Amino acid sequence: MIPALSFPLLMALFAGAAGVVIVCSLRATGLADVIADRTRLGEAIIGATLLGAATSLSGTVVSVTAASAGDASFAISNAIGGIAAQTLFLAIADVLYRRSNLEHAVAEPANLFQCVVLIGMLSLPLAAMTAPEVAVAGLHPVSVVLFLVYVTSVRVAARIRETPMWRPTQTSQTRHDVPEDEAERHRPVTGPLLVFGGLVCLMGAGGWVISQVGAELIARYQLGSSLVGALITAVVTSMPELVTTLAAIRRGALQLAVGGIIGGNTFDVLFLVLSDIAYREGSIYHAMQAADVFWIAVGLLMTSVLLAGLILRQKHGPARIGFESVLLFAIYIGAVTVQVIAQG
């Protein structure tokens, strides 16, 4: 049906699917805050795991669908391009949060740890690409390592939150993860979890539609897979992260906002694991193109800048935002310019 649609109808379908994903993610943010309070796991952990995975689901569907169709570059660029876009969203949130630099207000060791994990996870696909091609039943060993690293990091991040070995200096602008209503701790969590699950299913369906439209754009207009993946589908499927981040900041749930982005980014690396499973022509890492490697490098650079900002905790910077936000804008805009010129 999709190949038969005219361009206006194709764009209308694309916009409709994106709208479903965004609306569902907005509702999911409020539920995630409630779940964080009722389970007593905290905003940083729920943001990094439950909310991060949920808002990344549409992107997961796009990458896996592309990989199963044999377009490795589309699958990879969608995953890694989403990481760059979502990191930029924290800079946008910093602009809108006027009390202080957002990275100063969010003093949470678990977020620092997740950034370190993300840098390590992004390095592994590069190592796999340059190493001899090895695949067992079509799956590269690095895919297994990525999955184990993610699972382990979630458990370690939870332990860091519960029993931190050090604590950041508290200032007048530091925001703590405290339930708005103490009664939330004693209410059942089953209801919010069921509604959250329903929203996740809708976001997954929206992601499938977006993947089909993206593939049709590549085929119909001879566009580069990396260009469509990194700058179109990745940005659209990352919009839930922007919506949930801004909604969380408006609710005062700063840990949920930052944890959701960083956690979503680490979960996005798992797109490569699932894509490697779906890609039946060998190791997906050895099918990477130069543009895909470029976006991995951009993701590594932007995450390093974010980590530096979280460690230094500048209270106020240029235009009342942190230096890291200024750099994130510059890096992303520069990367997009390079990508467009290269695809030229």
XYZ file of C-alpha atoms in Angstrom:
344
model
C 0.000 0.000 0.000
C 2.751 2.492 0.935
C 4.564 2.392 -2.457
C 1.290 3.357 -4.158
C 0.854 6.536 -2.098
C 1.555 9.957 -3.583
C 4.201 12.121 -1.905
C 1.649 14.285 0.006
C -0.121 11.178 1.340
C 3.229 9.606 2.187
C 4.172 12.663 4.244
C 0.736 12.732 5.875
C 1.165 9.099 6.939
C 4.654 9.889 8.217
C 3.389 12.869 10.221
C 0.468 10.877 11.613
C 2.721 8.079 12.846
C 5.111 10.618 14.366
C 2.156 12.310 16.093
C 1.018 9.030 17.661
C 4.530 8.366 18.951
C 4.880 11.871 20.409
C 1.447 11.934 22.106
C 2.003 8.495 23.633
C 5.446 9.497 24.896
C 4.033 12.607 26.561
C 1.547 10.491 28.493
C 4.277 7.967 29.287
C 6.394 10.645 30.986
C 3.805 11.308 33.668
C 3.335 7.590 34.233
C 7.097 7.057 34.506
C 7.288 9.694 37.256
C 4.499 7.896 39.144
C 6.158 4.508 38.646
C 9.480 5.908 39.911
C 7.784 7.028 43.130
C 5.701 3.893 43.671
C 8.551 1.456 43.035
C 11.012 3.661 44.986
C 13.596 3.131 42.221
C 13.923 6.858 41.605
C 13.673 9.068 38.552
C 17.230 8.536 37.290
C 16.876 4.740 37.164
C 13.312 4.680 35.783
C 14.269 7.354 33.260
C 17.351 5.415 32.152
C 15.570 2.065 31.848
C 11.776 2.055 31.550
C 11.223 5.485 29.990
C 14.420 5.329 27.946
C 13.470 1.958 26.466
C 9.851 2.962 25.821
C 10.651 6.180 23.984
C 13.316 4.349 21.973
C 10.953 1.592 20.830
C 9.844 3.297 17.624
C 13.485 3.751 16.652
C 14.170 0.105 17.456
C 11.436 -0.969 15.071
C 12.866 1.252 12.318
C 16.383 -0.189 12.642
C 15.289 -3.828 12.888
C 12.922 -3.476 9.929
C 15.683 -1.890 7.831
C 18.187 -4.595 8.801
C 15.775 -7.406 7.965
C 15.323 -5.804 4.530
C 19.109 -5.875 4.017
C 19.764 -2.127 4.393
C 22.480 -2.174 7.065
C 23.401 1.498 6.668
C 19.804 2.621 7.233
C 19.600 0.493 10.393
C 22.909 1.724 11.822
C 22.526 5.402 10.970
C 18.998 5.457 12.430
C 20.317 4.074 15.718
C 23.430 6.228 16.045
C 21.866 9.346 14.535
C 19.200 9.120 17.228
C 21.879 9.225 19.926
C 23.291 12.463 18.545
C 19.835 14.047 18.219
C 18.779 13.022 21.713
C 21.951 14.401 23.274
C 21.201 17.686 21.522
C 17.772 17.659 23.191
C 19.479 18.094 26.567
C 21.056 21.292 25.249
C 17.598 22.478 24.150
C 16.243 21.613 27.602
C 19.110 23.576 29.175
C 18.063 26.635 27.172
C 14.500 26.323 28.473
C 15.452 25.621 32.096
C 16.242 29.149 33.240
C 17.039 28.682 36.946
C 20.575 27.437 36.281
C 22.593 25.198 34.015
C 20.613 21.940 33.801
C 23.746 19.809 34.195
C 24.516 21.699 37.409
C 21.077 21.096 38.875
C 21.110 17.369 38.102
C 23.747 16.046 40.483
C 23.366 12.271 40.193
C 26.302 9.813 40.119
C 24.187 7.266 38.210
C 23.974 9.656 35.243
C 27.760 10.018 35.153
C 28.132 6.256 35.187
C 25.627 5.830 32.345
C 27.592 8.322 30.221
C 30.767 6.302 30.739
C 28.902 3.118 29.789
C 27.558 4.782 26.641
C 31.060 5.821 25.531
C 32.242 2.248 26.006
C 29.263 0.789 24.131
C 29.761 3.147 21.183
C 33.412 2.100 20.984
C 32.592 -1.601 20.596
C 30.995 -1.388 17.108
C 34.129 0.410 15.871
C 36.286 -2.372 17.289
C 34.049 -4.977 15.649
C 34.231 -3.222 12.280
C 38.039 -3.146 12.242
C 38.470 -6.707 13.577
C 38.202 -9.837 11.397
C 34.629 -10.627 10.424
C 33.239 -13.291 12.737
C 29.622 -14.344 12.945
C 28.009 -17.296 14.683
C 24.596 -18.006 13.167
C 24.805 -14.519 11.674
C 25.476 -12.854 15.062
C 28.740 -11.082 15.862
C 30.228 -11.687 19.371
C 30.246 -7.916 19.988
C 26.436 -7.959 19.880
C 26.426 -10.367 22.817
C 28.941 -8.181 24.672
C 26.826 -5.061 24.073
C 23.766 -6.741 25.535
C 25.657 -7.988 28.600
C 27.209 -4.566 29.168
C 23.782 -2.907 29.055
C 22.163 -5.365 31.478
C 25.092 -5.148 33.878
C 25.188 -1.360 33.726
C 21.511 -1.093 34.696
C 22.128 -3.182 37.809
C 25.265 -1.252 38.730
C 23.534 2.113 38.193
C 20.778 1.051 40.590
C 23.382 0.103 43.195
C 25.183 3.433 42.722
C 21.935 5.252 43.426
C 21.178 3.211 46.547
C 24.690 3.182 48.029
C 26.833 5.863 46.348
C 30.535 5.895 47.206
C 30.605 9.676 46.845
C 28.114 12.521 46.705
C 28.215 15.764 44.694
C 28.357 19.116 46.435
C 24.865 20.419 47.167
C 24.085 23.997 46.125
C 20.997 26.181 46.132
C 20.313 25.086 42.543
C 20.670 21.322 43.106
C 17.376 19.501 42.569
C 16.703 16.277 44.474
C 14.574 13.335 43.428
C 11.791 13.611 46.022
C 8.199 12.365 45.458
C 5.716 15.212 45.137
C 3.198 13.158 47.105
C 4.556 10.878 49.849
C 1.373 8.780 49.583
C 2.544 7.594 46.145
C 4.983 5.198 47.805
C 2.087 3.162 49.209
C -0.107 2.967 46.112
C -0.119 -0.020 43.705
C 2.022 0.213 40.582
C 0.172 -2.372 38.450
C -2.310 0.083 36.891
C 0.286 2.617 35.692
C 2.466 -0.209 34.366
C -0.404 -1.658 32.289
C -1.255 1.729 30.781
C 2.437 2.326 30.152
C 2.624 -1.024 28.320
C -0.296 -0.064 26.082
C 1.383 3.195 25.163
C 4.575 1.301 24.334
C 2.662 -0.897 21.871
C 1.267 2.168 20.107
C 4.751 3.701 19.884
C 6.054 0.479 18.355
C 3.326 0.517 15.714
C 4.163 4.138 14.902
C 7.814 3.170 14.507
C 6.941 0.452 11.986
C 5.007 2.944 9.843
C 7.920 5.419 10.008
C 10.356 2.691 8.908
C 8.207 1.827 5.894
C 7.942 5.450 4.827
C 11.700 5.936 5.274
C 12.476 2.890 3.132
C 10.088 4.164 0.459
C 11.796 7.584 0.420
C 15.185 5.895 -0.069
C 13.905 3.723 -2.926
C 11.718 6.303 -4.650
C 14.050 9.303 -4.593
C 17.437 7.518 -4.538
C 18.382 9.102 -1.223
C 21.352 7.869 0.786
C 20.434 5.411 3.540
C 22.681 7.227 6.031
C 21.110 10.571 5.189
C 17.552 9.306 5.700
C 18.495 7.269 8.750
C 20.556 9.862 10.623
C 18.680 13.035 9.718
C 15.076 12.000 9.060
C 13.891 8.805 10.757
C 16.388 9.126 13.630
C 15.262 12.668 14.440
C 11.553 11.825 14.115
C 11.755 8.659 16.224
C 13.811 10.628 18.758
C 11.108 13.282 19.166
C 9.550 11.330 22.091
C 12.778 11.931 24.003
C 12.479 15.675 23.382
C 8.821 15.670 24.420
C 9.422 13.592 27.543
C 12.458 15.668 28.496
C 10.598 18.968 28.261
C 7.549 17.486 30.020
C 9.718 16.127 32.826
C 11.436 19.499 33.291
C 8.054 21.221 33.441
C 7.040 18.749 36.177
C 10.283 19.507 38.019
C 11.513 15.925 37.471
C 14.997 16.895 36.318
C 16.551 13.512 37.114
C 13.891 11.835 34.980
C 14.623 14.219 32.114
C 18.376 13.709 32.037
C 18.231 10.030 32.981
C 15.690 9.418 30.216
C 17.998 10.867 27.557
C 21.164 9.126 28.717
C 19.327 5.850 29.321
C 17.594 6.141 25.970
C 20.970 6.607 24.322
C 22.443 3.462 25.895
C 19.311 1.554 24.899
C 19.667 2.885 21.347
C 23.015 1.102 21.037
C 21.062 -2.122 21.507
C 19.384 -1.302 18.170
C 22.628 -2.609 16.694
C 22.286 -5.897 18.565
C 18.753 -6.469 17.320
C 19.705 -5.260 13.854
C 22.635 -7.696 13.786
C 20.178 -10.499 14.538
C 17.798 -9.314 11.819
C 20.550 -8.739 9.228
C 21.038 -12.077 7.471
C 23.970 -11.184 5.206
C 26.662 -11.528 7.875
C 27.884 -9.170 10.581
C 26.135 -5.816 10.408
C 29.256 -4.110 11.776
C 31.207 -5.067 8.647
C 28.443 -3.594 6.498
C 28.914 -0.130 8.009
C 29.690 2.709 5.630
C 31.889 5.745 6.216
C 28.865 7.920 7.021
C 27.769 5.459 9.716
C 31.222 5.567 11.327
C 31.052 9.366 11.176
C 27.860 9.398 13.255
C 29.350 6.999 15.792
C 32.243 9.451 16.195
C 29.755 12.311 16.596
C 27.901 10.340 19.271
C 31.148 9.669 21.142
C 32.158 13.338 20.991
C 28.778 14.651 22.130
C 28.592 12.157 25.003
C 32.096 13.137 26.128
C 31.080 16.818 26.167
C 27.922 15.984 28.134
C 29.923 13.966 30.662
C 32.356 16.864 31.090
C 29.403 19.183 31.749
C 27.911 16.829 34.345
C 31.263 16.604 36.139
C 32.198 20.304 36.047
C 28.637 21.451 36.913
C 28.980 25.032 35.706
C 26.197 26.967 37.447
C 25.751 29.611 34.745
C 27.383 29.933 31.350
C 26.863 31.871 28.103
C 23.240 33.042 27.813
C 22.573 31.289 31.150
C 23.271 27.856 29.691
C 26.268 25.606 30.259
C 29.361 25.552 28.074
C 28.515 21.943 27.209
C 25.194 22.997 25.684
C 26.933 25.548 23.456
C 29.363 22.858 22.297
C 26.579 20.320 21.718
C 24.745 22.743 19.431
C 27.958 23.482 17.526
C 28.915 19.817 17.128
C 25.483 18.714 15.932
C 25.005 21.579 13.491
C 28.511 20.978 12.150
C 27.829 17.235 11.761
C 24.580 17.828 9.896
C 26.316 20.298 7.573
C 29.073 17.794 6.819
C 26.546 15.002 6.189
C 24.450 17.099 3.809
C 27.513 18.284 1.862
C 28.875 14.731 1.678
C 25.575 13.412 0.334
C 25.415 16.449 -1.901
